[in-house]
mmCIF file of C-alpha atoms in Angstrom:
data_model
loop_
_atom_site.group_PDB
_atom_site.id
_atom_site.type_symbol
_atom_site.label_atom_id
_atom_site.label_comp_id
_atom_site.label_asym_id
_atom_site.label_seq_id
_atom_site.Cartn_x
_atom_site.Cartn_y
_atom_site.Cartn_z
ATOM 1 C CA UNK A 1 0.073 0.129 -0.064
ATOM 2 C CA UNK A 2 1.388 3.483 -0.982
ATOM 3 C CA UNK A 3 0.483 6.747 0.812
ATOM 4 C CA UNK A 4 1.097 10.012 -0.996
ATOM 5 C CA UNK A 5 1.239 13.334 0.572
ATOM 6 C CA UNK A 6 -0.163 14.510 3.875
ATOM 7 C CA UNK A 7 -3.802 14.352 2.897
ATOM 8 C CA UNK A 8 -4.422 10.683 3.689
ATOM 9 C CA UNK A 9 -4.903 9.465 7.273
ATOM 10 C CA UNK A 10 -4.316 5.789 8.439
ATOM 11 C CA UNK A 11 -5.601 4.914 11.711
ATOM 12 C CA UNK A 12 -3.637 2.648 14.255
ATOM 13 C CA UNK A 13 -6.215 -0.151 13.893
ATOM 14 C CA UNK A 14 -5.629 -0.108 10.165
ATOM 15 C CA UNK A 15 -1.805 -0.170 10.469
ATOM 16 C CA UNK A 16 -2.200 -3.045 12.853
ATOM 17 C CA UNK A 17 -4.267 -4.886 10.466
ATOM 18 C CA UNK A 18 -1.890 -4.502 7.557
ATOM 19 C CA UNK A 19 1.072 -5.551 9.835
ATOM 20 C CA UNK A 20 -1.031 -8.792 10.696
ATOM 21 C CA UNK A 21 -1.670 -9.564 7.117
ATOM 22 C CA UNK A 22 1.848 -8.955 6.045
ATOM 23 C CA UNK A 23 0.855 -5.763 3.962
ATOM 24 C CA UNK A 24 3.612 -3.352 3.631
ATOM 25 C CA UNK A 25 2.566 0.521 4.102
ATOM 26 C CA UNK A 26 4.821 2.812 2.501
ATOM 27 C CA UNK A 27 4.755 6.764 2.767
ATOM 28 C CA UNK A 28 5.731 8.894 -0.272
ATOM 29 C CA UNK A 29 5.924 12.674 -0.481
ATOM 30 C CA UNK A 30 3.275 14.221 -3.004
ATOM 31 C CA UNK A 31 6.239 14.219 -5.634
ATOM 32 C CA UNK A 32 6.836 10.611 -5.195
ATOM 33 C CA UNK A 33 9.935 10.599 -3.018
ATOM 34 C CA UNK A 34 10.121 7.813 -0.696
ATOM 35 C CA UNK A 35 9.812 8.602 3.116
ATOM 36 C CA UNK A 36 9.579 5.377 4.905
ATOM 37 C CA UNK A 37 7.566 2.202 5.546
ATOM 38 C CA UNK A 38 6.041 -0.350 7.949
ATOM 39 C CA UNK A 39 6.858 -3.706 6.670
ATOM 40 C CA UNK A 40 7.020 -7.240 8.070
ATOM 41 C CA UNK A 41 10.514 -8.355 7.780
ATOM 42 C CA UNK A 42 11.570 -11.689 6.700
ATOM 43 C CA UNK A 43 14.635 -13.924 6.919
ATOM 44 C CA UNK A 44 17.041 -14.436 9.558
ATOM 45 C CA UNK A 45 20.513 -13.480 11.125
ATOM 46 C CA UNK A 46 22.471 -16.026 9.084
ATOM 47 C CA UNK A 47 21.142 -14.797 5.857
ATOM 48 C CA UNK A 48 21.848 -11.256 6.322
ATOM 49 C CA UNK A 49 25.438 -12.169 7.894
ATOM 50 C CA UNK A 50 26.235 -13.726 4.627
ATOM 51 C CA UNK A 51 24.917 -10.558 2.831
ATOM 52 C CA UNK A 52 27.152 -8.449 4.888
ATOM 53 C CA UNK A 53 30.091 -10.676 4.453
ATOM 54 C CA UNK A 54 29.604 -10.548 0.463
ATOM 55 C CA UNK A 55 29.167 -6.825 0.365
ATOM 56 C CA UNK A 56 31.803 -5.772 2.279
ATOM 57 C CA UNK A 57 34.078 -7.426 -0.308
ATOM 58 C CA UNK A 58 35.346 -4.724 -2.685
ATOM 59 C CA UNK A 59 36.032 -7.100 -5.452
ATOM 60 C CA UNK A 60 32.551 -8.805 -5.041
ATOM 61 C CA UNK A 61 30.736 -5.226 -4.964
ATOM 62 C CA UNK A 62 32.709 -4.156 -8.145
ATOM 63 C CA UNK A 63 31.656 -7.297 -10.011
ATOM 64 C CA UNK A 64 28.060 -7.161 -9.162
ATOM 65 C CA UNK A 65 28.104 -3.332 -9.972
ATOM 66 C CA UNK A 66 29.457 -4.000 -13.526
ATOM 67 C CA UNK A 67 26.757 -6.562 -14.094
ATOM 68 C CA UNK A 68 24.022 -3.955 -13.051
ATOM 69 C CA UNK A 69 25.317 -1.205 -14.793
ATOM 70 C CA UNK A 70 25.688 -3.439 -18.018
ATOM 71 C CA UNK A 71 22.095 -4.497 -17.812
ATOM 72 C CA UNK A 72 20.920 -0.902 -17.430
ATOM 73 C CA UNK A 73 22.862 0.537 -20.372
ATOM 74 C CA UNK A 74 21.949 -2.367 -22.798
ATOM 75 C CA UNK A 75 18.204 -1.872 -21.933
ATOM 76 C CA UNK A 76 18.816 1.961 -22.729
ATOM 77 C CA UNK A 77 20.453 1.191 -25.836
ATOM 78 C CA UNK A 78 17.562 -1.278 -26.928
ATOM 79 C CA UNK A 79 14.917 1.233 -25.978
ATOM 80 C CA UNK A 80 16.625 3.898 -28.235
ATOM 81 C CA UNK A 81 17.050 1.653 -31.060
ATOM 82 C CA UNK A 82 13.313 0.600 -30.659
ATOM 83 C CA UNK A 83 12.090 4.139 -30.618
ATOM 84 C CA UNK A 84 13.755 4.794 -33.854
ATOM 85 C CA UNK A 85 13.330 1.454 -35.660
ATOM 86 C CA UNK A 86 12.242 2.146 -39.312
ATOM 87 C CA UNK A 87 12.672 5.748 -39.120
ATOM 88 C CA UNK A 88 15.672 8.089 -40.126
ATOM 89 C CA UNK A 89 17.917 8.615 -37.164
ATOM 90 C CA UNK A 90 18.985 12.178 -36.343
ATOM 91 C CA UNK A 91 22.380 13.105 -35.433
ATOM 92 C CA UNK A 92 21.420 13.250 -31.911
ATOM 93 C CA UNK A 93 20.148 9.666 -32.045
ATOM 94 C CA UNK A 94 23.168 8.454 -33.910
ATOM 95 C CA UNK A 95 25.555 10.062 -31.568
ATOM 96 C CA UNK A 96 23.626 8.728 -28.522
ATOM 97 C CA UNK A 97 23.692 5.197 -29.833
ATOM 98 C CA UNK A 98 27.418 5.359 -30.349
ATOM 99 C CA UNK A 99 28.042 6.930 -26.962
ATOM 100 C CA UNK A 100 26.193 4.247 -25.127
ATOM 101 C CA UNK A 101 27.873 1.561 -26.950
ATOM 102 C CA UNK A 102 31.153 3.010 -26.094
ATOM 103 C CA UNK A 103 30.213 3.234 -22.478
ATOM 104 C CA UNK A 104 28.841 -0.436 -22.443
ATOM 105 C CA UNK A 105 32.487 -1.378 -23.685
ATOM 106 C CA UNK A 106 34.477 0.451 -21.380
ATOM 107 C CA UNK A 107 32.487 0.032 -18.304
ATOM 108 C CA UNK A 108 33.402 -3.669 -18.359
ATOM 109 C CA UNK A 109 37.196 -2.915 -17.953
ATOM 110 C CA UNK A 110 36.970 -0.490 -15.070
ATOM 111 C CA UNK A 111 38.917 -0.981 -12.038
ATOM 112 C CA UNK A 112 36.926 1.210 -9.432
ATOM 113 C CA UNK A 113 33.375 2.067 -8.821
ATOM 114 C CA UNK A 114 34.082 5.754 -9.518
ATOM 115 C CA UNK A 115 35.151 4.824 -13.194
ATOM 116 C CA UNK A 116 32.003 2.876 -13.586
ATOM 117 C CA UNK A 117 29.929 5.758 -12.288
ATOM 118 C CA UNK A 118 31.513 7.877 -15.042
ATOM 119 C CA UNK A 119 30.699 5.651 -17.673
ATOM 120 C CA UNK A 120 27.040 5.126 -16.150
ATOM 121 C CA UNK A 121 26.585 8.792 -16.452
ATOM 122 C CA UNK A 122 27.920 9.188 -19.868
ATOM 123 C CA UNK A 123 25.583 6.681 -21.145
ATOM 124 C CA UNK A 124 22.543 8.354 -19.226
ATOM 125 C CA UNK A 125 23.455 11.830 -20.626
ATOM 126 C CA UNK A 126 23.220 10.281 -24.230
ATOM 127 C CA UNK A 127 20.176 8.452 -23.507
ATOM 128 C CA UNK A 128 18.171 11.202 -22.150
ATOM 129 C CA UNK A 129 19.396 13.602 -24.829
ATOM 130 C CA UNK A 130 17.059 11.424 -27.141
ATOM 131 C CA UNK A 131 13.897 11.912 -25.085
ATOM 132 C CA UNK A 132 13.461 15.482 -26.576
ATOM 133 C CA UNK A 133 13.064 14.029 -29.920
ATOM 134 C CA UNK A 134 11.142 11.176 -28.905
ATOM 135 C CA UNK A 135 8.336 13.766 -27.487
ATOM 136 C CA UNK A 136 8.874 16.609 -29.801
ATOM 137 C CA UNK A 137 5.298 16.368 -31.032
ATOM 138 C CA UNK A 138 4.085 16.825 -27.497
ATOM 139 C CA UNK A 139 5.545 20.392 -27.150
ATOM 140 C CA UNK A 140 2.344 22.186 -27.673
ATOM 141 C CA UNK A 141 0.561 20.052 -24.975
ATOM 142 C CA UNK A 142 3.360 20.760 -22.613
ATOM 143 C CA UNK A 143 4.551 17.067 -22.150
ATOM 144 C CA UNK A 144 7.756 17.242 -24.115
ATOM 145 C CA UNK A 145 11.266 16.534 -22.495
ATOM 146 C CA UNK A 146 14.051 19.320 -23.026
ATOM 147 C CA UNK A 147 16.607 17.581 -20.746
ATOM 148 C CA UNK A 148 16.526 15.400 -17.660
ATOM 149 C CA UNK A 149 15.902 17.470 -14.280
ATOM 150 C CA UNK A 150 15.026 16.413 -10.747
ATOM 151 C CA UNK A 151 15.023 17.409 -7.003
ATOM 152 C CA UNK A 152 12.714 18.961 -7.864
ATOM 153 C CA UNK A 153 11.573 18.244 -11.360
ATOM 154 C CA UNK A 154 10.827 21.623 -13.319
ATOM 155 C CA UNK A 155 8.302 20.351 -16.087
ATOM 156 C CA UNK A 156 5.519 17.794 -16.411
ATOM 157 C CA UNK A 157 7.511 15.054 -18.217
ATOM 158 C CA UNK A 158 10.358 15.127 -15.695
ATOM 159 C CA UNK A 159 7.761 15.208 -12.648
ATOM 160 C CA UNK A 160 6.084 12.178 -14.166
ATOM 161 C CA UNK A 161 9.426 10.541 -14.658
ATOM 162 C CA UNK A 162 10.609 11.200 -10.987
ATOM 163 C CA UNK A 163 7.204 10.031 -9.766
ATOM 164 C CA UNK A 164 7.497 6.573 -11.423
ATOM 165 C CA UNK A 165 11.141 6.283 -10.053
ATOM 166 C CA UNK A 166 9.542 6.591 -6.655
ATOM 167 C CA UNK A 167 6.953 4.037 -7.303
ATOM 168 C CA UNK A 168 9.791 1.787 -8.352
ATOM 169 C CA UNK A 169 11.828 2.414 -5.438
ATOM 170 C CA UNK A 170 9.084 1.632 -3.027
ATOM 171 C CA UNK A 171 8.513 -1.892 -4.949
ATOM 172 C CA UNK A 172 12.416 -2.650 -4.668
ATOM 173 C CA UNK A 173 12.358 -1.850 -0.871
ATOM 174 C CA UNK A 174 9.445 -4.061 -0.444
ATOM 175 C CA UNK A 175 10.816 -7.031 -2.613
ATOM 176 C CA UNK A 176 14.295 -6.734 -0.621
ATOM 177 C CA UNK A 177 12.308 -6.851 2.609
ATOM 178 C CA UNK A 178 10.155 -9.847 1.640
ATOM 179 C CA UNK A 179 13.115 -11.843 0.601
ATOM 180 C CA UNK A 180 14.890 -11.040 3.793
ATOM 181 C CA UNK A 181 17.948 -8.955 2.827
ATOM 182 C CA UNK A 182 19.016 -5.601 4.380
ATOM 183 C CA UNK A 183 18.187 -2.803 2.215
ATOM 184 C CA UNK A 184 20.787 -0.688 3.791
ATOM 185 C CA UNK A 185 23.622 -2.604 2.536
ATOM 186 C CA UNK A 186 24.329 -2.221 -1.178
ATOM 187 C CA UNK A 187 27.138 -2.819 -3.500
ATOM 188 C CA UNK A 188 27.040 0.218 -5.912
ATOM 189 C CA UNK A 189 25.115 3.190 -4.567
ATOM 190 C CA UNK A 190 26.582 4.877 -1.383
ATOM 191 C CA UNK A 191 24.611 5.624 1.664
ATOM 192 C CA UNK A 192 24.467 9.391 1.220
ATOM 193 C CA UNK A 193 20.938 10.089 2.007
ATOM 194 C CA UNK A 194 17.815 8.398 3.612
ATOM 195 C CA UNK A 195 17.304 6.035 0.622
ATOM 196 C CA UNK A 196 18.455 2.370 0.921
ATOM 197 C CA UNK A 197 21.250 1.806 -1.266
ATOM 198 C CA UNK A 198 20.166 -1.857 -2.084
ATOM 199 C CA UNK A 199 16.836 -0.461 -3.468
ATOM 200 C CA UNK A 200 18.789 2.051 -5.418
ATOM 201 C CA UNK A 201 20.898 -0.744 -6.752
ATOM 202 C CA UNK A 202 18.133 -2.615 -7.617
ATOM 203 C CA UNK A 203 15.937 -0.068 -9.391
ATOM 204 C CA UNK A 204 18.721 0.195 -12.090
ATOM 205 C CA UNK A 205 17.475 -2.907 -13.685
ATOM 206 C CA UNK A 206 14.033 -1.849 -14.110
ATOM 207 C CA UNK A 207 14.150 1.869 -14.796
ATOM 208 C CA UNK A 208 13.762 1.484 -18.559
ATOM 209 C CA UNK A 209 11.293 -1.378 -18.649
ATOM 210 C CA UNK A 210 8.980 -0.136 -15.686
ATOM 211 C CA UNK A 211 9.402 3.649 -15.647
ATOM 212 C CA UNK A 212 10.727 5.100 -18.841
ATOM 213 C CA UNK A 213 8.477 3.155 -21.059
ATOM 214 C CA UNK A 214 5.474 3.644 -19.016
ATOM 215 C CA UNK A 215 6.016 7.493 -18.849
ATOM 216 C CA UNK A 216 6.741 7.700 -22.724
ATOM 217 C CA UNK A 217 3.712 5.427 -23.532
ATOM 218 C CA UNK A 218 1.337 7.605 -21.474
ATOM 219 C CA UNK A 219 2.699 10.673 -22.964
ATOM 220 C CA UNK A 220 2.402 9.296 -26.661
ATOM 221 C CA UNK A 221 -1.067 8.243 -25.925
ATOM 222 C CA UNK A 222 -1.887 12.018 -24.923
ATOM 223 C CA UNK A 223 -3.283 10.807 -21.568
ATOM 224 C CA UNK A 224 -2.139 13.993 -19.740
ATOM 225 C CA UNK A 225 -3.667 17.347 -19.194
ATOM 226 C CA UNK A 226 -1.258 19.632 -17.965
ATOM 227 C CA UNK A 227 -3.611 22.021 -16.206
ATOM 228 C CA UNK A 228 -5.445 19.188 -14.465
ATOM 229 C CA UNK A 229 -2.967 16.635 -13.723
ATOM 230 C CA UNK A 230 0.148 18.719 -12.537
ATOM 231 C CA UNK A 231 0.584 21.446 -10.061
ATOM 232 C CA UNK A 232 3.321 24.309 -10.386
ATOM 233 C CA UNK A 233 5.084 25.960 -7.512
ATOM 234 C CA UNK A 234 7.531 28.498 -8.754
ATOM 235 C CA UNK A 235 9.904 26.523 -11.175
ATOM 236 C CA UNK A 236 8.812 23.013 -9.329
ATOM 237 C CA UNK A 237 6.286 20.804 -10.998
ATOM 238 C CA UNK A 238 4.477 17.917 -9.268
ATOM 239 C CA UNK A 239 1.772 15.533 -10.222
ATOM 240 C CA UNK A 240 -1.770 16.612 -8.824
ATOM 241 C CA UNK A 241 -4.135 14.166 -6.993
ATOM 242 C CA UNK A 242 -5.679 13.613 -10.473
ATOM 243 C CA UNK A 243 -2.511 12.927 -12.019
ATOM 244 C CA UNK A 244 -1.201 10.713 -9.645
ATOM 245 C CA UNK A 245 -4.235 8.520 -9.888
ATOM 246 C CA UNK A 246 -3.607 8.279 -13.673
ATOM 247 C CA UNK A 247 0.214 7.644 -13.111
ATOM 248 C CA UNK A 248 -0.254 4.844 -10.483
ATOM 249 C CA UNK A 249 -2.870 3.131 -12.757
ATOM 250 C CA UNK A 250 -0.467 3.169 -15.613
ATOM 251 C CA UNK A 251 2.378 1.920 -13.535
ATOM 252 C CA UNK A 252 0.198 -0.845 -12.078
ATOM 253 C CA UNK A 253 -0.910 -2.105 -15.454
ATOM 254 C CA UNK A 254 2.606 -2.038 -16.750
ATOM 255 C CA UNK A 255 3.762 -4.220 -13.719
ATOM 256 C CA UNK A 256 1.294 -6.883 -14.588
ATOM 257 C CA UNK A 257 2.774 -7.241 -18.251
ATOM 258 C CA UNK A 258 4.415 -10.587 -18.644
ATOM 259 C CA UNK A 259 7.629 -11.710 -20.560
ATOM 260 C CA UNK A 260 10.009 -14.569 -20.590
ATOM 261 C CA UNK A 261 12.712 -14.287 -17.912
ATOM 262 C CA UNK A 262 16.037 -15.468 -19.366
ATOM 263 C CA UNK A 263 17.184 -17.213 -16.240
ATOM 264 C CA UNK A 264 14.117 -19.194 -15.244
ATOM 265 C CA UNK A 265 12.976 -19.847 -18.788
ATOM 266 C CA UNK A 266 9.145 -19.039 -18.411
ATOM 267 C CA UNK A 267 6.970 -15.766 -18.326
ATOM 268 C CA UNK A 268 6.226 -13.711 -15.233
ATOM 269 C CA UNK A 269 4.996 -10.446 -14.544
ATOM 270 C CA UNK A 270 7.357 -7.277 -13.905
ATOM 271 C CA UNK A 271 5.732 -7.392 -10.362
ATOM 272 C CA UNK A 272 7.030 -10.800 -9.676
ATOM 273 C CA UNK A 273 10.410 -10.151 -11.529
ATOM 274 C CA UNK A 274 11.666 -7.442 -8.921
ATOM 275 C CA UNK A 275 11.334 -10.194 -5.999
ATOM 276 C CA UNK A 276 13.021 -12.744 -8.440
ATOM 277 C CA UNK A 277 15.898 -10.471 -8.992
ATOM 278 C CA UNK A 278 16.510 -9.993 -5.240
ATOM 279 C CA UNK A 279 16.559 -13.747 -4.843
ATOM 280 C CA UNK A 280 19.151 -14.125 -7.662
ATOM 281 C CA UNK A 281 21.236 -11.385 -6.188
ATOM 282 C CA UNK A 282 21.415 -13.457 -3.024
ATOM 283 C CA UNK A 283 22.440 -16.439 -5.103
ATOM 284 C CA UNK A 284 25.598 -14.759 -6.154
ATOM 285 C CA UNK A 285 27.035 -15.332 -2.641
ATOM 286 C CA UNK A 286 25.148 -18.279 -1.682
ATOM 287 C CA UNK A 287 26.130 -20.869 -4.227
ATOM 288 C CA UNK A 288 24.816 -20.149 -7.556
ATOM 289 C CA UNK A 289 26.622 -17.225 -8.931
ATOM 290 C CA UNK A 290 25.945 -15.552 -12.490
ATOM 291 C CA UNK A 291 22.183 -15.440 -12.724
ATOM 292 C CA UNK A 292 21.969 -11.798 -11.486
ATOM 293 C CA UNK A 293 21.148 -8.840 -13.923
ATOM 294 C CA UNK A 294 20.649 -11.034 -16.986
ATOM 295 C CA UNK A 295 17.252 -9.616 -17.931
ATOM 296 C CA UNK A 296 17.134 -6.884 -20.782
ATOM 297 C CA UNK A 297 14.659 -5.016 -22.639
ATOM 298 C CA UNK A 298 13.199 -6.875 -25.267
#
């Protein structure tokens, strides 16, 4: 269960019932930023001790981070190619494709996390540069991208994308908790804010398939009314209550889409795939490595 903003109240009795039934309750700001949660923790001490041992080993952390970033960048590349299939590719798109391919190649040769962050950032800059072209027809409707901006988002398209990333973060926290791992111990992101590093790590695998595609799809289907679905405060833009309902409905529909997972060999929903990815991550240090972060955008 997700609670957005301060206008929703939840009684002690309702919280107790959710805890009894194993229903996680997550609080997010009006803009979609994660605040905290009440969840029923799973797993035991030995499971988390194995996680701590593995994720305090720099070599293990770097190897996992490389897999993670490779999965993210290859999905970004596939999405750009998909969006421009059968069309003349502009100089921006051609340059972006080359830049992402270059980052993919070099990211697997790095010796430090800092180098990896550099290549990931280079790929992301090239990737988001294409979004302005993908949404050029939406300029009059006010839903076009100019560039990626956040904290806070300054236009409706970025507000929508940030909201979806907040939803994905919540789902990753819940999956990690259900499996029984500790979300505070990650391998790529550093604990620099209230956000859980392991949840931020896991998000990277699903950003394109769950958030970017959903945002772009709703924009192309002209599902947004800038005046009704967004709220402006100075140079900040947030989804309105009506906009949040639309965004959540589209995101939840996307989570129910099914696809054939390359590791297990059969179809499952994105909703289930997030938890599966946590379990595949745990296998990296519990006897069956090589299965984590193998999924890519089709």
